[in-house]
């Protein structure tokens, strides 16, 4: 419920602060007095876009603040979702700075206009004449039917499945696109993969082969140097082994004379053991040196294969070549297993679709059962509003398509005259008829949903007499379930309000400002009398005004 509206430096308003109560509140005023300015300010605080033209004084900022009582709206979850502190009395504030920038706050926490717009749908429904065209909007028509059908929980469940279904369909489409792209390269990639697979490449193989080939290519030098090395070590006359043997014998004879000689002798013995081991290695190496031209040719061929593959794939070593092989393996594998993934994804889609179809059927059945009830309620209300011949043709058409609220198409046609043909509301209903239909619809919605505060901006345009009394009665009935604020020019409606506010202009020192005040009982009699007879209020108008108020 809108509890208070405070406006500073907006359009023709210097400062205005007004409290509102529950039930039916009435706002009246002469044409041009500024009723639209009030709605403009309210729209601003609820998320409408603004510019510097909103500022009365462009040197200071404009502030519009609304206090709303929200304890009955079950909005705790929404506040948590948008990361806001929940307060039973929430303050929404909008500021327009002289620079043209704007800021918005909910309970002093900065918010985006998107959050404000989400919040406004849960709090205040501002309905003006031009919004009657909303009646022709298919989504709005569905919302009427679904409210009576108590479909909100089913549609919430359906939407979750609908989101999941679309997500899975996008994933399937991506898999199919990937398969298509992969198929175009499959033959070539498969050839490259098999070529590398047959090569059986090992990471360290190239270094080992190059070393082995180097050895084979220098076999003569190796053989010669090994032989000469052996000759130097094992020659009986000048060989290192014989010399070390002699040296070891000499030192062993004096080793017992001092610790110093003993250490030298031990070191010579150690060197002799090392030389003996080297000689053994030289003999083995010399015996194993053998040139095999076939082996050299095989190594050459293998290395050439590796070099060619590296050049082909623009890499410099076997490790990188193995990476290429693994990438090709994945690409080839994707194609070969693509159908498996696609089939698995299609099964997921089919499973979700089966569940979604069941929920869609429940939604559709509830809608179909509700149509007679909606028809009857609309006809009763419209008869009271002077449209006794109004008829609706509402039909549900199940389809195979998935929409965001089910699988139905809705035909919502209207006929205002007896024997007249049915047609789209926007084509066959007049402005006054649309206003009365919208009022009837809002009445039905108020009885079946937890509607927010509703503000009617001259929805009574084009009606008078007994119909205006009926409109007033309907608004009174709606106000028992919700806060209703009606901007009206009809005295019959103005007299039904719990509170009556007047919008008026005032000129001070050549500057015009718009003001709003709550009327006392006597002021209210005067205002309604003026609405009845004009500026020159007659005694009969005063009497009539008192009768209306009583």
Coordinates of C-alpha atoms in Angstrom, one line a residue:
X1 CA 0.0 0.0 0.0
X2 CA 1.2 3.5 -0.8
X3 CA 1.4 5.2 2.6
X4 CA 3.1 8.4 1.7
X5 CA 4.3 10.3 -1.3
X6 CA 6.8 13.2 -1.0
X7 CA 7.9 15.3 -3.9
X8 CA 10.5 18.1 -4.1
X9 CA 11.4 20.2 -7.1
X10 CA 9.5 18.3 -9.7
X11 CA 7.7 20.0 -12.6
X12 CA 5.3 22.6 -11.0
X13 CA 5.8 21.2 -7.5
X14 CA 8.1 22.9 -5.0
X15 CA 7.4 20.7 -2.1
X16 CA 4.6 18.2 -1.5
X17 CA 4.1 15.5 1.1
X18 CA 0.8 13.6 1.4
X19 CA -0.3 10.6 3.4
X20 CA -2.6 7.9 1.9
X21 CA -4.7 5.3 3.7
X22 CA -6.2 2.0 2.8
X23 CA -9.6 1.7 1.1
X24 CA -10.7 4.0 -1.7
X25 CA -9.0 7.4 -2.0
X26 CA -10.2 10.1 -4.5
X27 CA -8.2 12.7 -6.3
X28 CA -10.0 15.5 -8.1
X29 CA -9.1 18.9 -9.6
X30 CA -9.7 21.1 -12.6
X31 CA -8.2 20.2 -16.0
X32 CA -4.6 21.3 -16.1
X33 CA -4.3 21.5 -12.3
X34 CA -1.5 19.0 -12.2
X35 CA -3.1 15.5 -11.7
X36 CA -0.8 14.2 -14.4
X37 CA 2.2 15.7 -12.6
X38 CA 1.4 13.6 -9.6
X39 CA 1.3 10.4 -11.7
X40 CA 4.5 11.5 -13.4
X41 CA 6.3 11.9 -10.1
X42 CA 5.0 8.5 -8.9
X43 CA 6.1 7.0 -12.2
X44 CA 9.6 8.5 -11.7
X45 CA 10.0 6.9 -8.2
X46 CA 8.8 3.6 -9.7
X47 CA 11.5 3.5 -12.4
X48 CA 10.4 5.7 -15.3
X49 CA 13.2 7.4 -17.1
X50 CA 13.7 11.1 -16.5
X51 CA 15.7 14.1 -17.7
X52 CA 16.4 17.7 -16.7
X53 CA 12.9 18.8 -17.7
X54 CA 11.7 17.0 -14.5
X55 CA 13.4 19.7 -12.4
X56 CA 11.4 22.8 -11.5
X57 CA 14.6 24.5 -10.4
X58 CA 17.5 23.3 -12.5
X59 CA 20.1 24.4 -10.0
X60 CA 19.0 21.9 -7.3
X61 CA 18.1 18.2 -7.4
X62 CA 14.6 16.7 -7.7
X63 CA 13.7 14.2 -5.0
X64 CA 10.6 11.9 -5.1
X65 CA 10.1 9.5 -2.2
X66 CA 7.4 6.9 -1.7
X67 CA 6.7 5.1 1.5
X68 CA 5.0 1.7 0.9
X69 CA 3.6 -0.7 3.4
X70 CA 4.5 -4.2 2.1
X71 CA 4.0 -6.6 5.0
X72 CA 1.0 -8.2 3.2
X73 CA 2.7 -8.7 -0.2
X74 CA 5.1 -11.7 0.7
X75 CA 8.1 -9.9 -0.8
X76 CA 10.8 -11.2 1.5
X77 CA 12.1 -13.6 -1.2
X78 CA 12.2 -10.9 -3.8
X79 CA 14.2 -8.6 -1.6
X80 CA 16.6 -11.5 -0.9
X81 CA 16.9 -12.2 -4.7
X82 CA 17.9 -8.6 -5.4
X83 CA 20.0 -8.3 -2.3
X84 CA 18.0 -5.6 -0.5
X85 CA 17.1 -5.2 3.2
X86 CA 13.5 -6.0 3.7
X87 CA 11.4 -3.5 5.7
X88 CA 7.7 -3.7 6.4
X89 CA 7.6 0.0 5.6
X90 CA 9.9 0.4 2.6
X91 CA 11.2 3.7 1.4
X92 CA 11.8 4.1 -2.4
X93 CA 13.6 7.3 -3.4
X94 CA 14.6 8.7 -6.7
X95 CA 16.9 11.7 -7.2
X96 CA 17.5 13.7 -10.4
X97 CA 20.6 15.7 -10.2
X98 CA 21.1 19.1 -12.0
X99 CA 23.7 17.3 -14.2
X100 CA 20.9 15.1 -15.5
X101 CA 22.1 12.0 -13.8
X102 CA 19.6 10.1 -11.6
X103 CA 19.9 7.8 -8.6
X104 CA 17.5 5.4 -7.1
X105 CA 17.4 3.9 -3.6
X106 CA 15.3 1.3 -1.8
X107 CA 15.7 1.5 2.0
X108 CA 18.8 3.7 1.4
X109 CA 20.5 1.0 -0.8
X110 CA 21.3 2.1 -4.3
X111 CA 19.4 0.1 -7.0
X112 CA 19.1 0.1 -10.8
X113 CA 16.0 1.1 -12.7
X114 CA 15.5 -2.5 -13.6
X115 CA 15.1 -3.4 -9.9
X116 CA 12.6 -0.5 -9.5
X117 CA 10.6 -1.7 -12.4
X118 CA 10.5 -5.2 -11.0
X119 CA 9.3 -3.8 -7.6
X120 CA 6.6 -1.6 -9.1
X121 CA 4.8 -4.6 -10.6
X122 CA 4.5 -6.0 -7.1
X123 CA 3.4 -2.8 -5.5
X124 CA 1.5 -0.3 -7.6
X125 CA -0.6 -0.7 -10.8
X126 CA -1.1 2.7 -12.4
X127 CA -4.0 2.4 -14.9
X128 CA -4.7 5.2 -17.3
X129 CA -7.1 5.4 -20.3
X130 CA -4.5 4.5 -22.9
X131 CA -3.6 1.4 -21.0
X132 CA -7.0 -0.1 -21.8
X133 CA -5.4 -1.3 -25.0
X134 CA -3.6 -3.8 -22.8
X135 CA -6.8 -5.8 -23.0
X136 CA -5.9 -6.8 -26.5
X137 CA -2.5 -8.1 -25.4
X138 CA -2.5 -11.9 -25.4
X139 CA -0.3 -12.2 -22.4
X140 CA -2.6 -10.0 -20.4
X141 CA -5.6 -12.0 -21.5
X142 CA -3.8 -15.2 -20.4
X143 CA -3.1 -13.5 -17.0
X144 CA -6.8 -12.9 -16.4
X145 CA -7.7 -16.5 -17.2
X146 CA -4.8 -18.0 -15.2
X147 CA -5.7 -15.9 -12.2
X148 CA -9.2 -17.4 -12.1
X149 CA -7.8 -20.9 -12.9
X150 CA -5.3 -20.6 -9.9
X151 CA -2.6 -21.5 -12.4
X152 CA 0.3 -19.6 -10.8
X153 CA 2.0 -22.6 -9.2
X154 CA 1.6 -24.7 -12.3
X155 CA 2.9 -21.9 -14.6
X156 CA 5.9 -21.4 -12.3
X157 CA 6.7 -25.1 -12.5
X158 CA 6.2 -25.0 -16.3
X159 CA 8.5 -22.0 -16.7
X160 CA 11.3 -23.8 -14.9
X161 CA 10.9 -26.8 -17.3
X162 CA 10.6 -24.4 -20.2
X163 CA 13.9 -22.7 -19.4
X164 CA 15.6 -26.1 -19.0
X165 CA 14.1 -27.3 -22.3
X166 CA 15.4 -24.3 -24.2
X167 CA 18.8 -24.7 -22.6
X168 CA 19.0 -28.4 -23.7
X169 CA 17.9 -27.4 -27.2
X170 CA 20.6 -24.9 -27.4
X171 CA 23.1 -27.5 -26.3
X172 CA 21.8 -29.9 -28.9
X173 CA 22.1 -27.3 -31.6
X174 CA 25.7 -26.6 -30.6
X175 CA 26.5 -30.3 -30.7
X176 CA 25.0 -30.7 -34.1
X177 CA 26.9 -27.6 -35.3
X178 CA 30.2 -29.0 -33.9
X179 CA 29.5 -32.3 -35.6
X180 CA 28.9 -30.6 -38.9
X181 CA 32.1 -28.6 -38.6
X182 CA 34.0 -31.6 -37.5
X183 CA 32.6 -33.8 -40.3
X184 CA 34.0 -31.3 -42.8
X185 CA 37.5 -32.0 -41.5
X186 CA 37.0 -35.6 -40.5
X187 CA 38.6 -37.4 -43.5
X188 CA 41.7 -35.2 -43.4
X189 CA 42.1 -35.4 -39.6
X190 CA 41.5 -39.1 -39.7
X191 CA 44.3 -39.5 -42.3
X192 CA 46.7 -37.4 -40.2
X193 CA 45.7 -39.3 -37.0
X194 CA 46.3 -42.7 -38.5
X195 CA 49.6 -41.5 -40.0
X196 CA 50.9 -40.5 -36.5
X197 CA 49.3 -43.5 -34.9
X198 CA 51.3 -45.8 -37.2
X199 CA 54.5 -43.9 -36.5
X200 CA 54.3 -44.8 -32.8
X201 CA 56.2 -41.8 -31.8
X202 CA 58.0 -41.7 -28.4
X203 CA 59.1 -38.4 -26.7
X204 CA 62.8 -39.2 -26.3
X205 CA 63.2 -41.3 -29.4
X206 CA 64.7 -38.6 -31.6
X207 CA 67.6 -37.8 -29.3
X208 CA 68.4 -41.4 -28.9
X209 CA 68.4 -42.1 -32.6
X210 CA 70.4 -39.1 -33.5
X211 CA 73.1 -40.1 -30.9
X212 CA 73.1 -43.7 -32.2
X213 CA 73.5 -42.5 -35.8
X214 CA 76.3 -40.2 -34.9
X215 CA 78.0 -43.2 -33.3
X216 CA 77.6 -45.3 -36.4
X217 CA 78.8 -42.6 -38.8
X218 CA 82.0 -42.2 -36.8
X219 CA 82.6 -45.9 -36.2
X220 CA 86.2 -46.0 -37.6
X221 CA 87.4 -43.2 -35.4
X222 CA 85.7 -44.8 -32.4
X223 CA 87.4 -48.1 -33.1
X224 CA 90.8 -46.6 -33.6
X225 CA 90.7 -44.5 -30.5
X226 CA 89.4 -47.3 -28.3
X227 CA 92.2 -49.6 -29.5
X228 CA 94.8 -47.0 -28.9
X229 CA 93.4 -46.3 -25.5
X230 CA 93.6 -49.9 -24.6
X231 CA 97.1 -50.1 -25.8
X232 CA 98.1 -47.2 -23.5
X233 CA 96.6 -48.9 -20.5
X234 CA 97.4 -52.5 -20.9
X235 CA 100.8 -52.5 -22.8
X236 CA 103.2 -54.8 -20.8
X237 CA 106.1 -52.4 -21.1
X238 CA 104.6 -48.8 -20.9
X239 CA 101.0 -49.5 -20.1
X240 CA 99.4 -47.5 -17.3
X241 CA 98.3 -50.7 -15.5
X242 CA 101.9 -52.0 -15.3
X243 CA 103.2 -48.6 -14.2
X244 CA 100.5 -48.4 -11.5
X245 CA 101.4 -52.0 -10.4
X246 CA 105.0 -51.0 -10.0
X247 CA 104.1 -47.8 -8.2
X248 CA 101.8 -49.6 -5.8
X249 CA 104.6 -52.2 -5.0
X250 CA 107.1 -49.5 -4.3
X251 CA 104.8 -47.5 -2.0
X252 CA 103.5 -50.6 -0.1
X253 CA 107.1 -51.3 1.0
X254 CA 107.3 -47.9 2.9
X255 CA 103.7 -47.6 3.9
X256 CA 104.3 -49.0 7.3
X257 CA 106.9 -46.3 8.1
X258 CA 104.5 -43.4 8.4
X259 CA 100.9 -42.4 8.2
X260 CA 101.8 -40.1 5.3
X261 CA 103.2 -42.9 3.1
X262 CA 100.3 -45.1 4.1
X263 CA 97.8 -42.5 2.7
X264 CA 99.7 -42.1 -0.5
X265 CA 99.8 -45.8 -1.0
X266 CA 96.1 -46.1 -0.4
X267 CA 95.4 -43.4 -3.0
X268 CA 97.5 -45.2 -5.6
X269 CA 95.6 -48.4 -4.9
X270 CA 92.3 -46.5 -5.4
X271 CA 93.6 -45.1 -8.7
X272 CA 94.7 -48.6 -9.8
X273 CA 91.2 -50.0 -9.0
X274 CA 89.6 -47.2 -11.1
X275 CA 92.0 -47.7 -14.0
X276 CA 91.2 -51.5 -13.9
X277 CA 87.5 -50.6 -14.1
X278 CA 88.1 -48.2 -17.0
X279 CA 90.1 -50.9 -18.8
X280 CA 87.3 -53.4 -18.4
X281 CA 84.8 -50.8 -19.9
X282 CA 87.2 -50.0 -22.8
X283 CA 87.5 -53.8 -23.6
X284 CA 83.7 -54.2 -23.6
X285 CA 83.2 -51.1 -25.7
X286 CA 85.9 -52.2 -28.2
X287 CA 84.4 -55.6 -28.5
X288 CA 80.9 -54.1 -29.1
X289 CA 82.0 -51.7 -31.8
X290 CA 80.6 -53.0 -35.0
X291 CA 79.4 -51.2 -38.0
X292 CA 76.0 -52.4 -39.4
X293 CA 75.1 -50.5 -42.6
X294 CA 71.5 -51.9 -42.4
X295 CA 71.1 -50.5 -38.9
X296 CA 72.4 -47.1 -40.0
X297 CA 69.9 -47.1 -42.9
X298 CA 67.0 -48.0 -40.7
X299 CA 67.9 -45.2 -38.2
X300 CA 68.2 -42.7 -41.1
X301 CA 64.8 -43.7 -42.4
X302 CA 63.2 -43.4 -39.0
X303 CA 64.7 -40.0 -38.3
X304 CA 63.7 -38.8 -41.8
X305 CA 60.1 -39.9 -41.0
X306 CA 60.1 -38.0 -37.8
X307 CA 61.6 -34.9 -39.5
X308 CA 59.0 -35.0 -42.2
X309 CA 56.1 -35.4 -39.7
X310 CA 57.5 -32.5 -37.6
X311 CA 57.7 -30.3 -40.7
X312 CA 54.2 -31.3 -41.8
X313 CA 52.7 -30.3 -38.5
X314 CA 54.9 -27.3 -38.0
X315 CA 56.5 -28.5 -34.8
X316 CA 60.1 -28.8 -33.7
X317 CA 60.3 -32.0 -31.6
X318 CA 58.6 -35.3 -30.8
X319 CA 56.9 -34.0 -27.6
X320 CA 55.0 -31.4 -29.7
X321 CA 54.2 -34.1 -32.3
X322 CA 52.6 -36.2 -29.6
X323 CA 50.5 -33.2 -28.6
X324 CA 49.3 -32.9 -32.2
X325 CA 48.5 -36.6 -32.2
X326 CA 46.4 -36.2 -29.0
X327 CA 44.5 -33.2 -30.5
X328 CA 43.8 -35.2 -33.7
X329 CA 42.7 -38.1 -31.6
X330 CA 40.2 -35.9 -29.8
X331 CA 38.9 -34.3 -33.0
X332 CA 38.4 -37.7 -34.6
X333 CA 36.9 -39.1 -31.5
X334 CA 34.4 -36.3 -31.3
X335 CA 33.1 -37.1 -34.7
X336 CA 33.0 -40.8 -34.1
X337 CA 31.2 -40.3 -30.7
X338 CA 29.1 -37.3 -31.8
X339 CA 26.0 -39.3 -32.5
X340 CA 26.2 -40.9 -29.1
X341 CA 26.4 -37.4 -27.4
X342 CA 23.6 -36.1 -29.7
X343 CA 21.3 -39.1 -28.9
X344 CA 22.0 -38.7 -25.2
X345 CA 21.1 -34.9 -25.4
X346 CA 18.0 -35.7 -27.4
X347 CA 16.9 -38.2 -24.8
X348 CA 17.3 -35.5 -22.1
X349 CA 15.1 -33.2 -24.2
X350 CA 12.5 -35.8 -24.7
X351 CA 12.4 -36.6 -21.0
X352 CA 11.9 -32.9 -20.1
X353 CA 9.3 -32.5 -22.8
X354 CA 7.2 -35.4 -21.4
X355 CA 7.2 -33.7 -18.0
X356 CA 6.5 -30.3 -19.5
X357 CA 3.6 -31.7 -21.6
X358 CA 2.0 -33.0 -18.4
X359 CA 2.2 -29.6 -16.7
X360 CA 1.0 -27.9 -19.9
X361 CA -2.0 -30.2 -20.0
X362 CA -2.9 -29.3 -16.4
X363 CA -2.6 -25.6 -17.2
X364 CA -4.7 -26.0 -20.3
X365 CA -7.4 -28.1 -18.6
X366 CA -7.7 -25.5 -15.7
X367 CA -8.0 -22.7 -18.3
X368 CA -10.7 -24.5 -20.2
X369 CA -12.7 -25.2 -17.1
X370 CA -12.4 -21.6 -16.0
X371 CA -13.7 -20.0 -19.2
X372 CA -17.4 -20.3 -18.4
X373 CA -16.8 -18.7 -15.0
X374 CA -14.8 -15.8 -16.5
X375 CA -17.5 -15.3 -19.1
X376 CA -20.2 -15.2 -16.5
X377 CA -18.4 -12.8 -14.1
X378 CA -17.6 -10.4 -17.0
X379 CA -21.1 -10.4 -18.2
X380 CA -22.5 -9.7 -14.7
X381 CA -20.2 -6.9 -14.1
X382 CA -20.6 -5.3 -17.6
X383 CA -24.4 -5.6 -17.3
X384 CA -24.2 -3.5 -14.1
X385 CA -22.0 -1.0 -16.0
X386 CA -24.7 -0.6 -18.7
X387 CA -23.4 -3.1 -21.2
X388 CA -26.1 -5.7 -20.9
X389 CA -25.5 -7.0 -24.4
X390 CA -21.8 -7.5 -24.0
X391 CA -20.6 -11.0 -24.8
X392 CA -17.2 -12.7 -25.0
X393 CA -16.0 -15.6 -27.0
X394 CA -13.0 -17.1 -25.2
X395 CA -11.4 -20.2 -26.7
X396 CA -8.4 -22.2 -25.8
X397 CA -6.5 -23.9 -28.6
X398 CA -3.9 -26.5 -27.5
X399 CA -0.9 -26.6 -29.8
X400 CA 2.3 -28.6 -30.2
X401 CA 4.4 -25.5 -29.6
X402 CA 6.0 -24.5 -26.3
X403 CA 5.3 -20.9 -25.2
X404 CA 6.5 -19.3 -22.0
X405 CA 3.2 -19.9 -20.2
X406 CA 2.1 -23.2 -21.7
X407 CA 1.2 -24.8 -25.1
X408 CA -2.1 -22.9 -25.6
X409 CA -3.2 -20.3 -28.0
X410 CA -6.0 -18.0 -26.8
X411 CA -8.7 -16.4 -28.8
X412 CA -10.4 -13.6 -26.8
X413 CA -13.1 -12.0 -28.9
X414 CA -15.8 -9.5 -27.9
X415 CA -19.2 -8.3 -29.1
X416 CA -20.9 -5.2 -27.6
X417 CA -24.3 -5.5 -29.4
X418 CA -27.0 -8.1 -29.5
X419 CA -26.7 -10.1 -32.6
X420 CA -23.3 -8.5 -33.5
X421 CA -20.3 -10.4 -34.7
X422 CA -17.3 -11.1 -32.5
X423 CA -14.1 -9.3 -33.1
X424 CA -10.8 -8.3 -31.5
X425 CA -11.4 -5.9 -28.5
X426 CA -9.3 -3.1 -30.0
X427 CA -11.3 -3.2 -33.2
X428 CA -14.9 -3.5 -32.0
X429 CA -14.9 -1.8 -28.5
X430 CA -15.1 1.9 -28.0
X431 CA -12.9 3.8 -25.6
X432 CA -15.7 3.9 -23.0
X433 CA -16.5 0.2 -23.4
X434 CA -12.8 -0.7 -23.1
X435 CA -12.6 1.4 -19.8
X436 CA -15.6 -0.5 -18.4
X437 CA -14.2 -3.9 -19.5
X438 CA -10.8 -3.1 -17.9
X439 CA -12.5 -2.1 -14.7
X440 CA -14.4 -5.4 -14.7
X441 CA -11.2 -7.3 -15.4
X442 CA -9.4 -5.5 -12.6
X443 CA -12.3 -6.3 -10.3
X444 CA -12.0 -10.0 -11.1
X445 CA -8.3 -9.9 -10.6
X446 CA -8.5 -8.2 -7.3
X447 CA -10.7 -11.0 -6.0
X448 CA -8.5 -13.8 -7.2
X449 CA -4.9 -12.4 -6.8
X450 CA -3.0 -10.3 -4.4
X451 CA -3.0 -7.2 -6.5
X452 CA -0.9 -4.3 -5.5
X453 CA -2.3 -0.8 -5.0
X454 CA -4.2 0.3 -8.1
X455 CA -4.5 3.8 -9.3
X456 CA -7.3 4.6 -11.8
X457 CA -6.5 7.7 -13.9
X458 CA -9.9 8.8 -15.2
X459 CA -11.0 5.4 -16.2
X460 CA -14.6 6.7 -15.9
X461 CA -14.2 9.0 -19.0
X462 CA -17.1 8.7 -21.3
X463 CA -19.6 7.5 -18.8
X464 CA -22.2 9.2 -16.6
X465 CA -25.5 8.8 -14.8
X466 CA -26.3 5.4 -13.3
X467 CA -23.2 3.8 -14.9
X468 CA -21.0 6.1 -12.9
X469 CA -22.7 5.0 -9.7
X470 CA -22.0 1.4 -10.7
X471 CA -18.3 2.2 -11.3
X472 CA -18.1 3.9 -7.9
X473 CA -19.7 0.8 -6.3
X474 CA -17.2 -1.5 -8.0
X475 CA -14.3 0.6 -6.9
X476 CA -15.6 0.5 -3.4
X477 CA -15.9 -3.3 -3.6
X478 CA -12.3 -3.5 -4.9
X479 CA -11.0 -1.3 -2.1
X480 CA -12.1 -3.9 0.4
X481 CA -9.3 -6.2 -0.9
X482 CA -6.7 -3.5 -1.8
X483 CA -5.8 0.1 -1.8
X484 CA -7.6 1.9 -4.7
X485 CA -6.8 5.5 -5.7
X486 CA -9.1 7.0 -8.3
X487 CA -8.4 10.2 -10.2
X488 CA -11.9 11.2 -11.4
X489 CA -14.1 14.0 -12.8
X490 CA -17.4 12.4 -11.7
X491 CA -19.0 13.5 -8.5
X492 CA -20.8 10.1 -8.0
X493 CA -17.4 8.4 -7.8
X494 CA -15.7 11.3 -5.8
X495 CA -18.4 10.9 -3.1
X496 CA -17.5 7.2 -2.5
X497 CA -14.0 7.7 -1.3
X498 CA -12.8 7.3 2.2
X499 CA -10.5 10.2 1.7
X500 CA -10.7 13.0 -0.9
X501 CA -7.7 14.9 -2.2
X502 CA -7.8 18.0 -4.4
X503 CA -5.1 19.0 -6.9
X504 CA -5.0 22.8 -7.4
X505 CA -2.7 25.4 -8.8
X506 CA -1.5 28.4 -6.9
X507 CA 0.4 31.5 -8.1
X508 CA 2.8 33.3 -5.8
X509 CA 4.8 36.3 -7.1
X510 CA 4.2 35.3 -10.7
X511 CA 5.2 31.7 -10.2
X512 CA 2.7 28.9 -10.6
X513 CA 2.9 25.8 -8.4
X514 CA 0.8 22.6 -8.1
X515 CA -0.4 21.5 -4.7
X516 CA -2.4 18.7 -3.3
X517 CA -4.4 18.7 -0.1
X518 CA -6.7 16.4 1.9
X519 CA -10.2 17.9 2.0
X520 CA -12.2 18.3 5.2
X521 CA -15.9 17.4 5.3
X522 CA -17.0 20.9 4.4
X523 CA -14.3 21.3 1.7
X524 CA -15.4 18.0 0.2
X525 CA -19.0 19.2 0.0
X526 CA -17.9 22.3 -1.8
X527 CA -15.7 20.3 -4.2
X528 CA -18.4 17.9 -5.2
X529 CA -20.9 20.7 -5.5
X530 CA -18.5 22.5 -7.9
X531 CA -18.1 19.2 -9.9
X532 CA -21.9 19.1 -10.2
X533 CA -22.7 22.7 -11.1
X534 CA -19.4 24.5 -11.9
X535 CA -17.8 27.5 -10.2
X536 CA -21.2 29.1 -9.4
X537 CA -22.4 26.7 -6.8
X538 CA -26.1 26.5 -6.4
X539 CA -28.0 25.5 -3.3
X540 CA -29.4 22.5 -5.1
X541 CA -25.8 21.5 -6.0
X542 CA -24.8 21.7 -2.3
X543 CA -27.8 19.7 -1.3
X544 CA -27.0 17.1 -4.0
X545 CA -23.4 16.9 -2.9
X546 CA -24.5 16.3 0.7
X547 CA -26.8 13.6 -0.5
X548 CA -24.1 11.9 -2.4
X549 CA -21.7 12.0 0.5
X550 CA -24.4 10.5 2.8

